Short mmCIF file of C-alpha atoms in Angstrom, two decimals:
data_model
loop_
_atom_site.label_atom_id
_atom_site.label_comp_id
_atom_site.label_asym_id
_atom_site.label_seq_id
_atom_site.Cartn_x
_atom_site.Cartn_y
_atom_site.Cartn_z
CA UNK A 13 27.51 131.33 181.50
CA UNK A 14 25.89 131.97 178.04
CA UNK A 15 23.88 129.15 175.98
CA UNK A 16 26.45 129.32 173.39
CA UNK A 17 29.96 129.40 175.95
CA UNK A 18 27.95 126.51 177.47
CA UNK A 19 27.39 124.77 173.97
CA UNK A 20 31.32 125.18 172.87
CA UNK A 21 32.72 123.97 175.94
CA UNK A 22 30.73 120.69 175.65
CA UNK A 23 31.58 120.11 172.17
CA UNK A 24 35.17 120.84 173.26
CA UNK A 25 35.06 118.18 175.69
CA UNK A 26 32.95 115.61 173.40
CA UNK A 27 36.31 116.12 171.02
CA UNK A 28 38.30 115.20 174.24
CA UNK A 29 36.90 112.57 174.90
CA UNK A 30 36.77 111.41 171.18
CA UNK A 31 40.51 111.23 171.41
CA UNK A 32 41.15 109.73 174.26
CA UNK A 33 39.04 106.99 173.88
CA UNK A 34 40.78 106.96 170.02
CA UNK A 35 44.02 106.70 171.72
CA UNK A 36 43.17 104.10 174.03
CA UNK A 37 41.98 101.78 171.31
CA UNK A 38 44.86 102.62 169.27
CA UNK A 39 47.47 101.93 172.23
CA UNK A 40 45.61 98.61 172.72
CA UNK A 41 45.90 97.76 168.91
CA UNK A 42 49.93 97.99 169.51
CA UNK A 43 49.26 95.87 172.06
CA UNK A 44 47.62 93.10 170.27
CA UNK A 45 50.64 93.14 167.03
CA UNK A 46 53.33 92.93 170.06
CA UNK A 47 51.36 90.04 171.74
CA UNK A 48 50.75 88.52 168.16
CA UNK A 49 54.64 88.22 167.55
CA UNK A 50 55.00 86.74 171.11
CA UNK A 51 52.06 84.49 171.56
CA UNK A 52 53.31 80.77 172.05
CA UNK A 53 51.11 77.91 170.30
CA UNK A 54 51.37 74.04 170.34
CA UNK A 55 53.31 72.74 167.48
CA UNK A 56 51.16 70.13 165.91
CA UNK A 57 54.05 68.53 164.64
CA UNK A 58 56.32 68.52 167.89
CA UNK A 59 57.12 65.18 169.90
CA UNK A 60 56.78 64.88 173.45
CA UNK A 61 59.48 62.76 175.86
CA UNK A 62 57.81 60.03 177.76
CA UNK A 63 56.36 60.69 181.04
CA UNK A 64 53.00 59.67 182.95
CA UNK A 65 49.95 61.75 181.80
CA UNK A 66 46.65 62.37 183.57
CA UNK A 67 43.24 63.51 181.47
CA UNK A 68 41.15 64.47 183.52
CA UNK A 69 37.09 65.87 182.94
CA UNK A 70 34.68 66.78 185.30
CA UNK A 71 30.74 66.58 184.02
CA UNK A 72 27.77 67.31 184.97
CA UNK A 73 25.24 67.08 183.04
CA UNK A 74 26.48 67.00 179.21
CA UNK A 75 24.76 63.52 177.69
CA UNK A 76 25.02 65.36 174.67
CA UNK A 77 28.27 66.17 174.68
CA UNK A 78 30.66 63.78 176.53
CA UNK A 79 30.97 60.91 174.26
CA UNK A 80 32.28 62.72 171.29
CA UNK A 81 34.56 64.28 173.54
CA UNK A 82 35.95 61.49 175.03
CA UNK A 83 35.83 60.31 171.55
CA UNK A 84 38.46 63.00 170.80
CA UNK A 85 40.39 62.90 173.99
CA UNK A 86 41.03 59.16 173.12
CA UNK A 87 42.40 59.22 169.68
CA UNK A 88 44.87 61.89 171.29
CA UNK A 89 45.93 59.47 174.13
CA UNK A 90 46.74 57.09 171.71
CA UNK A 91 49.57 59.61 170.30
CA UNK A 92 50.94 59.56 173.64
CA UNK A 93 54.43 57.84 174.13
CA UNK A 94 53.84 56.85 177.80
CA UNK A 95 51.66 56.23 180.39
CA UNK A 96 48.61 57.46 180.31
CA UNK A 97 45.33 57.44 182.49
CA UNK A 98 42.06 59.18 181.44
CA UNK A 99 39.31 60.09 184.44
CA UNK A 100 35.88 61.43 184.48
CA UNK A 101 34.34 62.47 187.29
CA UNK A 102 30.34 62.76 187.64
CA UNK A 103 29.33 65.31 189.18
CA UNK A 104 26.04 64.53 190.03
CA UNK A 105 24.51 64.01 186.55
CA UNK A 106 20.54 63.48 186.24
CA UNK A 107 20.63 63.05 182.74
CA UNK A 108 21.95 59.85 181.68
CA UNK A 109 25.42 60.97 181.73
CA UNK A 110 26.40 58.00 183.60
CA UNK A 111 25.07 55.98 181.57
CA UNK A 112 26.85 57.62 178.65
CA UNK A 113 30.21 57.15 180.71
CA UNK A 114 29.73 53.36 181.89
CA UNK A 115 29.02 52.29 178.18
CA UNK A 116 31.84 53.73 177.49
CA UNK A 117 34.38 52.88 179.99
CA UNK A 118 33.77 48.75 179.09
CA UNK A 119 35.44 49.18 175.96
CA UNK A 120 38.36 51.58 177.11
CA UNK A 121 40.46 49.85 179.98
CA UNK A 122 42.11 53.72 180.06
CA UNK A 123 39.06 55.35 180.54
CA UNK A 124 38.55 55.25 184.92
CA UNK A 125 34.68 57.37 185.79
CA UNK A 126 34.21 58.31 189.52
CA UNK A 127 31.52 58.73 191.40
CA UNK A 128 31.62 62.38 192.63
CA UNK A 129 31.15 63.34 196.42
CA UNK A 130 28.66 65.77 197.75
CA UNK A 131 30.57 69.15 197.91
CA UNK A 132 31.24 70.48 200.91
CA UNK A 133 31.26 73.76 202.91
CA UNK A 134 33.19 76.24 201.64
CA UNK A 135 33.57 74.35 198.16
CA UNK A 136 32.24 75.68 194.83
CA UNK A 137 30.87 72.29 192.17
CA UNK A 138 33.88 72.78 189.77
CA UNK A 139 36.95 73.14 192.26
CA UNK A 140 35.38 70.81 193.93
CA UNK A 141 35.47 68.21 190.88
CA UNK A 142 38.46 68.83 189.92
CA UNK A 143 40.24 68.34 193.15
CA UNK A 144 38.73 64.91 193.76
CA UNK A 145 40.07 63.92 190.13
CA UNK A 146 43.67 65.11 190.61
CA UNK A 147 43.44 63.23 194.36
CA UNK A 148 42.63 60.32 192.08
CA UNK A 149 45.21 60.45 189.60
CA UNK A 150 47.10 60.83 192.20
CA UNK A 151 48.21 64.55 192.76
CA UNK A 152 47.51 67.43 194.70
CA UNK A 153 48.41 68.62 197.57
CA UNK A 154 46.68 65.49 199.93
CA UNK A 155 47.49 63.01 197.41
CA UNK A 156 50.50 61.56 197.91
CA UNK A 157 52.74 61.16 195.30
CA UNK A 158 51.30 58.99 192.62
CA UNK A 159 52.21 61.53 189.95
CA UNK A 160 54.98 63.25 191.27
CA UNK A 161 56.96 63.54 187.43
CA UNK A 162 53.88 63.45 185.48
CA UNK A 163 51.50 66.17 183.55
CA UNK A 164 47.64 66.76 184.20
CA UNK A 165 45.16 67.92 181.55
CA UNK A 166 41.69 69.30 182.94
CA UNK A 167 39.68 68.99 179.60
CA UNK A 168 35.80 70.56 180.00
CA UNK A 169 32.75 68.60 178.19
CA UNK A 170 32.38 70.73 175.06
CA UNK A 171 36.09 70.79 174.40
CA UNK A 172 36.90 68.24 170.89
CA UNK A 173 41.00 67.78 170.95
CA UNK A 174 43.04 67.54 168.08
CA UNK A 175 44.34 63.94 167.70
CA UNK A 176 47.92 65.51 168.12
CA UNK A 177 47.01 67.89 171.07
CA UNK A 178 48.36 66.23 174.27
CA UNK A 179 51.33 65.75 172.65
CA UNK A 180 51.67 69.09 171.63
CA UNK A 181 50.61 71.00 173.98
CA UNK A 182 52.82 68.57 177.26
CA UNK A 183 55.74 69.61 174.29
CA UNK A 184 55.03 73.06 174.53
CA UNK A 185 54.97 72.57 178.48
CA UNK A 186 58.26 71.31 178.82
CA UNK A 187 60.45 73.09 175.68
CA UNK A 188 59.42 76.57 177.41
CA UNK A 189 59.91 75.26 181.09
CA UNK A 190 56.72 76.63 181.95
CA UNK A 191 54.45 75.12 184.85
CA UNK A 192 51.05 75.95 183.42
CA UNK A 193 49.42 76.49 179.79
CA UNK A 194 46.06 76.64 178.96
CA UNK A 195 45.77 76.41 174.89
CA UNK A 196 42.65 78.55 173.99
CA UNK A 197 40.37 76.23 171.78
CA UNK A 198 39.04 77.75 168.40
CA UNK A 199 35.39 78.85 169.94
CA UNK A 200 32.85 77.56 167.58
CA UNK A 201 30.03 79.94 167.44
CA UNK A 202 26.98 79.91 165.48
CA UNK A 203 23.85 82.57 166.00
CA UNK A 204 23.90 86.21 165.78
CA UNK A 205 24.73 86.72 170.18
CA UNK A 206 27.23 83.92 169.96
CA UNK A 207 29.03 85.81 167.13
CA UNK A 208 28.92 89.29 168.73
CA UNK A 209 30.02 87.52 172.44
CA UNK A 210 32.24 84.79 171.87
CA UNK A 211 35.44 86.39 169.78
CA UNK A 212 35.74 88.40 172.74
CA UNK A 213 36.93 85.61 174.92
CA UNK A 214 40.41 85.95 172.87
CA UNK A 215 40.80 89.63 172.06
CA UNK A 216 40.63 90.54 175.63
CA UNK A 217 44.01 89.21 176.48
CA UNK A 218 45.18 89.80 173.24
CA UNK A 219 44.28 93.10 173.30
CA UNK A 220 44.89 94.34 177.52
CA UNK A 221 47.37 91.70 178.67
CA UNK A 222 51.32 92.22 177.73
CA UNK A 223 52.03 88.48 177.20
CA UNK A 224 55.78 88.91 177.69
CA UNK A 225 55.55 90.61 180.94
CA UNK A 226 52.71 87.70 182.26
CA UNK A 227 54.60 84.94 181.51
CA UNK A 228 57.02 85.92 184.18
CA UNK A 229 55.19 87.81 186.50
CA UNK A 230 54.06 86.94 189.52
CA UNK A 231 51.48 90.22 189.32
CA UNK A 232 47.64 88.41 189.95
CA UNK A 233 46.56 90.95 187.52
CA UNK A 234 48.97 89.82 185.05
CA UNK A 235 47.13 86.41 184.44
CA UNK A 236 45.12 84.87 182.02
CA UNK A 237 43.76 81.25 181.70
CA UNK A 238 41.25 78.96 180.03
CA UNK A 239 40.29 76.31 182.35
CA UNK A 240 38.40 74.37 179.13
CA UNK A 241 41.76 73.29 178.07
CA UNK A 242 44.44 73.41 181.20
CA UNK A 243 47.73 71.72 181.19
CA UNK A 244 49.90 71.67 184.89
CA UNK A 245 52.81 70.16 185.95
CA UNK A 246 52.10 67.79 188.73
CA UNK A 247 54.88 69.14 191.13
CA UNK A 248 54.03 72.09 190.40
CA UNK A 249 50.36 72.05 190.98
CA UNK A 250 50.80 70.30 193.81
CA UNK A 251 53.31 73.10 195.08
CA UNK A 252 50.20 75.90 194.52
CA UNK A 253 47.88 73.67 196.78
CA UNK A 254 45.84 72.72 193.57
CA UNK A 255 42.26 73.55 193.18
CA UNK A 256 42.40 73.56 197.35
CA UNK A 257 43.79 76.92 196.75
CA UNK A 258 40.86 78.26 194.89
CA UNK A 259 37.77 76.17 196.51
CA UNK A 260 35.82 79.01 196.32
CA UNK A 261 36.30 80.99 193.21
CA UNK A 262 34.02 81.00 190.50
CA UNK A 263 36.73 81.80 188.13
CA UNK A 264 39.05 78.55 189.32
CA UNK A 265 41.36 78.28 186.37
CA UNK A 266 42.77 82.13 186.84
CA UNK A 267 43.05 81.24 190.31
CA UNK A 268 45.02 78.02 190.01
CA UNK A 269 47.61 80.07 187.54
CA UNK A 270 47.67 82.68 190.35
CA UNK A 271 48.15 80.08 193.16
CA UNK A 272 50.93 78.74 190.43
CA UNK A 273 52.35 82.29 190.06
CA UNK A 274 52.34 82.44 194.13
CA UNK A 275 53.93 79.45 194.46
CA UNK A 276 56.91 80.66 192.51
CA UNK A 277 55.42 78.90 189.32
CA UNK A 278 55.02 80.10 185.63
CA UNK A 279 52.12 79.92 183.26
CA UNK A 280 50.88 81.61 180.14
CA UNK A 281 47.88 81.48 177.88
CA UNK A 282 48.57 80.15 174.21
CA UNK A 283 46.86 79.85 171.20
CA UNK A 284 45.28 76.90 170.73
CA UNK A 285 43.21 77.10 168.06
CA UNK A 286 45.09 74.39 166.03
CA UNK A 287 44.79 71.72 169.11
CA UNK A 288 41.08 72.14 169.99
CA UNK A 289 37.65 73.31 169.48
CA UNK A 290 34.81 74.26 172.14
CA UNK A 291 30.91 75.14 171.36
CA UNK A 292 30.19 77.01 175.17
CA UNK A 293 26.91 77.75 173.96
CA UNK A 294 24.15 77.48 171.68
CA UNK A 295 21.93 80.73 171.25
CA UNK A 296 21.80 84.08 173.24
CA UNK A 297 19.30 82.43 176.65
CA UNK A 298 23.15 79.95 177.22
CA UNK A 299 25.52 82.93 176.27
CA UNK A 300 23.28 85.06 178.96
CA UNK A 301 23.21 82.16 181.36
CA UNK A 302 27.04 81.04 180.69
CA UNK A 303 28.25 84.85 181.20
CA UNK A 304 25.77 85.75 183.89
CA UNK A 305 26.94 83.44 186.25
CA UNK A 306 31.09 84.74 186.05
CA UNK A 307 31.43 88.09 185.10
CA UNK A 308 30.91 89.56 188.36
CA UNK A 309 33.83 87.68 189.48
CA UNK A 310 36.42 88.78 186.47
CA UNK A 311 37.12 92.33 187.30
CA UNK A 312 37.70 91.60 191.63
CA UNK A 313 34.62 93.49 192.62
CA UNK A 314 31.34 95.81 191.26
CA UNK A 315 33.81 98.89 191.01
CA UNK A 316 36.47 97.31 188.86
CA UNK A 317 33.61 96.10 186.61
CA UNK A 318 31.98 99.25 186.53
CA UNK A 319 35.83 100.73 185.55
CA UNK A 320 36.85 98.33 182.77
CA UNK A 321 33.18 98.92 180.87
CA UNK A 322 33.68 102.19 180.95
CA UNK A 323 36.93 101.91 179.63
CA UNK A 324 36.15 99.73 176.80
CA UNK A 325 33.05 101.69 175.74
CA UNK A 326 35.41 105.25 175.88
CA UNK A 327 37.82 102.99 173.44
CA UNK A 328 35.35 101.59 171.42
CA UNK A 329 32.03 103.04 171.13
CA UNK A 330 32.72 106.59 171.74
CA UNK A 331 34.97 106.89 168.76
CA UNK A 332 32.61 104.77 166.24
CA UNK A 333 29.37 107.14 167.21
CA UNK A 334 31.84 110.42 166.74
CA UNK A 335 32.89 108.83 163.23
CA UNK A 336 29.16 108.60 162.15
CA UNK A 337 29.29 113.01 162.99
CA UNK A 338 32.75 112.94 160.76
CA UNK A 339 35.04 112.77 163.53
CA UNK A 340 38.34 112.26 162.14
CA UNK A 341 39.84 110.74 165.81
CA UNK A 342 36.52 108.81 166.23
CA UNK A 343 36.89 106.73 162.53
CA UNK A 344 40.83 106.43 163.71
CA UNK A 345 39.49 104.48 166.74
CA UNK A 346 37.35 102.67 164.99
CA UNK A 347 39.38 101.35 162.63
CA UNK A 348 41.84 100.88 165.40
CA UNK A 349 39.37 98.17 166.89
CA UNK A 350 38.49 96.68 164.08
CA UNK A 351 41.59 96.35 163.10
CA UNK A 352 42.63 94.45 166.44
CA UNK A 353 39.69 92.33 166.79
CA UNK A 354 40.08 91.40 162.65
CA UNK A 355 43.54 90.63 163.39
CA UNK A 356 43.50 88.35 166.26
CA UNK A 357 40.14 86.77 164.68
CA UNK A 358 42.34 85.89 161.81
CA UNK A 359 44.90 84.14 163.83
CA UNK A 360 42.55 82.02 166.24
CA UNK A 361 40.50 80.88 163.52
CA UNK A 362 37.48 83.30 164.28
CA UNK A 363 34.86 85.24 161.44
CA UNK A 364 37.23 88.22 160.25
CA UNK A 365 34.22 89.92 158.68
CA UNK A 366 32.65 89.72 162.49
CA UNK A 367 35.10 92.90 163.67
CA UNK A 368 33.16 95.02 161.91
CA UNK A 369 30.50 95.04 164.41
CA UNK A 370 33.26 95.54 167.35
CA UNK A 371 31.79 98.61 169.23
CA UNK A 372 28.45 96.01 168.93
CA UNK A 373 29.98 93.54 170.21
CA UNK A 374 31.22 95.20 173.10
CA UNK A 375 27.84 97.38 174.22
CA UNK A 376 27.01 93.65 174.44
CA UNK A 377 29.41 92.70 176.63
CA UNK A 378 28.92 95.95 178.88
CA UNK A 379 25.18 94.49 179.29
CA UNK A 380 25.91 91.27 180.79
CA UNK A 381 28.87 92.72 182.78
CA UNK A 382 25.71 94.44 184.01
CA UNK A 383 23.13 91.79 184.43
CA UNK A 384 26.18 89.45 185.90
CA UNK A 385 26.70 92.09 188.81
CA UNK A 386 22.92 92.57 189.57
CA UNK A 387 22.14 89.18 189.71
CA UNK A 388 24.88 88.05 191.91
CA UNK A 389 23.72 91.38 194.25
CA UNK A 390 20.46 89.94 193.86
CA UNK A 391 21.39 86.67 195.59
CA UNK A 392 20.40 84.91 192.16
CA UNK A 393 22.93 83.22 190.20
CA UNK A 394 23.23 79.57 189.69
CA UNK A 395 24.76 77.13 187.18
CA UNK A 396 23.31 73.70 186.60
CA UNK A 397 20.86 73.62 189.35
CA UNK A 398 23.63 75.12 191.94
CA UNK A 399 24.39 78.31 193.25
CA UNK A 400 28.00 79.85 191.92
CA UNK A 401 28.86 81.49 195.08
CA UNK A 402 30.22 80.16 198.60
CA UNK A 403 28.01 81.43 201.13
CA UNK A 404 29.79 84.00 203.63
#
């Protein structure tokens, strides 16, 4: 084969390439407008029928965060019409958390804090947490039936709630008949890596999940969910086996909308940027730490990891490097990404101007994809002090 056969059959396949990964991002920009005409949200001015409501948090560790939380969470459960209980577990805090939580809970006859119990085999911390607080609220699948007609919202540390968003979002629950919703808080980012990271928590579903077709399928692959905001029918979540179901996954609140989905349940992601607000991080060493310890676990294994960064960087970095050489297709793709992320940035509340820096934003993502897998091959990964796997 001669140098210059050799030379026009790689640019011929560079062009290839260039369009598929044009059409892909293209394809997935349809996606996002239908999902955007479908996505359900919390009506902040809907009203919500009586019935007996659980809040429930499990900390560990956030003295800086979990007063003005439970601040927040407060002001909401005064908008409820019924019954309402609000519980906060412990989880083992060394850093005055307690302390933080006691203060509180003698001037708030709602507000119940439990001691958490050592975890046991076969356990991950979170799961773990979370079980013992629906068990006390009395739910789950060993506890009785304390709850049996009632609602449960798991609520995470850095989460600030709307003073209208339990009843919204228990209104949302019950006008679509679905078992589970988890309203996706407005992230709040600040620093250069936050910016570039954090939109993509939103434009991944928006963009790669058909929202009609998840709401009612039982597919595992056809499931999103935020457990920072997570609202459950008690029946039903005591029907999937609640967080017993997924004791050992890292990634607990997709699995408890799976075990829902098994159980002949429905539940959806929503929108939620009108009901609540979440900082995850501050600064790239937490966004590094935060993502490190889960994205291993997103994909189902190394090879489906491997498969959906390669996919995203054919959709969206291929085409904006061909642009920059005056490839038509490749400034077609780009624009095609942009356009997505802009769009679903403008609707959840996120930096519009930020989707400019899309294919950035997702070489970003492909590296801690990476450093999440390596580390967990490595035997490495912890989160507050514990490690995020159950041992084989």
């Amino acid at each position: 084969m001669t140098g210059p056969t050799r030379g026009v059959r790689r640019a011929r396949a560079g062009r290839v390439l260039v369009r598929a990964g044009a059409g892909v991002a293209v394809a997935s920009l349809g996606l996002t407008l239908d999902n955007l005409r479908r996505l359900r949200a919390p009506d902040p001015g809907a009203t919500a029928t009586p019935e007996p409501l659980a809040v429930l948090l499990p900390v560990r560790d956030e003295v800086d965060a979990v007063a003005s939380c439970l601040v927040a969470v407060r002001a909401a459960a005064d908008r409820w019409p019924g019954p309402v209980r609000v519980l906060v577990l412990d989880d083992g805090s060394t850093d005055g958390t307690r302390a933080v939580l006691d203060r509180l809970a003698a001037t708030d006859p709602r507000l119940e804090v439990l001691a958490g119990e050592p975890t046991p085999p076969g356990w991950l911390g979170k799961p773990w947490a979370c079980h013992q607080l629906a068990r006390a609220a009395g739910a789950g699948s060993d506890a009785g039936t304390g709850l049996p007609d009632g609602v449960l919202v798991f609520v995470d540390a850095d989460v600030r709630l709307a003073p209208h968003a339990l009843v919204a979002t228990v209104a949302l629950l019950r006008a679509t008949g679905l078992d589970l919703v988890c309203p996706y808080p407005r992230q709040e980012v600040g620093g250069v890596g936050e910016r570039l990271v954090q939109p993509l928590l939103q434009w991944s579903w928006m963009s790669t999940l058909p929202l009609g077709l998840a709401e009612t399928s039982p597919r595992p692959s056809l499931a999103a969910a935020n457990g920072q905001l997570l609202v459950v029918d008690a029946r039903a979540y005591a029907r999937a086996g609640g967080h017993e179901a997924v004791r050992g996954d890292v990634l607990e609140d997709i699995g408890l909308l799976r075990a829902v989905k098994r159980s002949g349940g429905r539940g959806v992601v929503a929108e939620g940027s009108a009901v609540a607000t979440c900082r995850m991080y501050d600064g790239w060493p937490e966004v590094r730490a935060g993502y490190r310890k889960s994205l291993w676990a997103a994909f189902g294994s190394p090879a489906g990891a491997g498969a959906v960064t390669a996919l995203f960087a054919l959709a969206y970095v291929v085409p904006p490097v061909a642009a920059l050489g005056g490839s038509r297709a490749g400034l077609v793709g780009y624009a095609a990404g942009v356009a997505s992320r802009a769009l679903v940035a403008r609707r959840t509340g996120g930096r519009v101007a930020d989707a400019l820096a899309h294919p950035v934003s997702v070489v970003a993502f492909g590296a801690l994809t990476a450093d999440s897998v390596v580390a967990r091959r490595r035997g490495v990964l912890r989160w507050k002090g514990r490690p995020v796997e159950v041992p084989a």
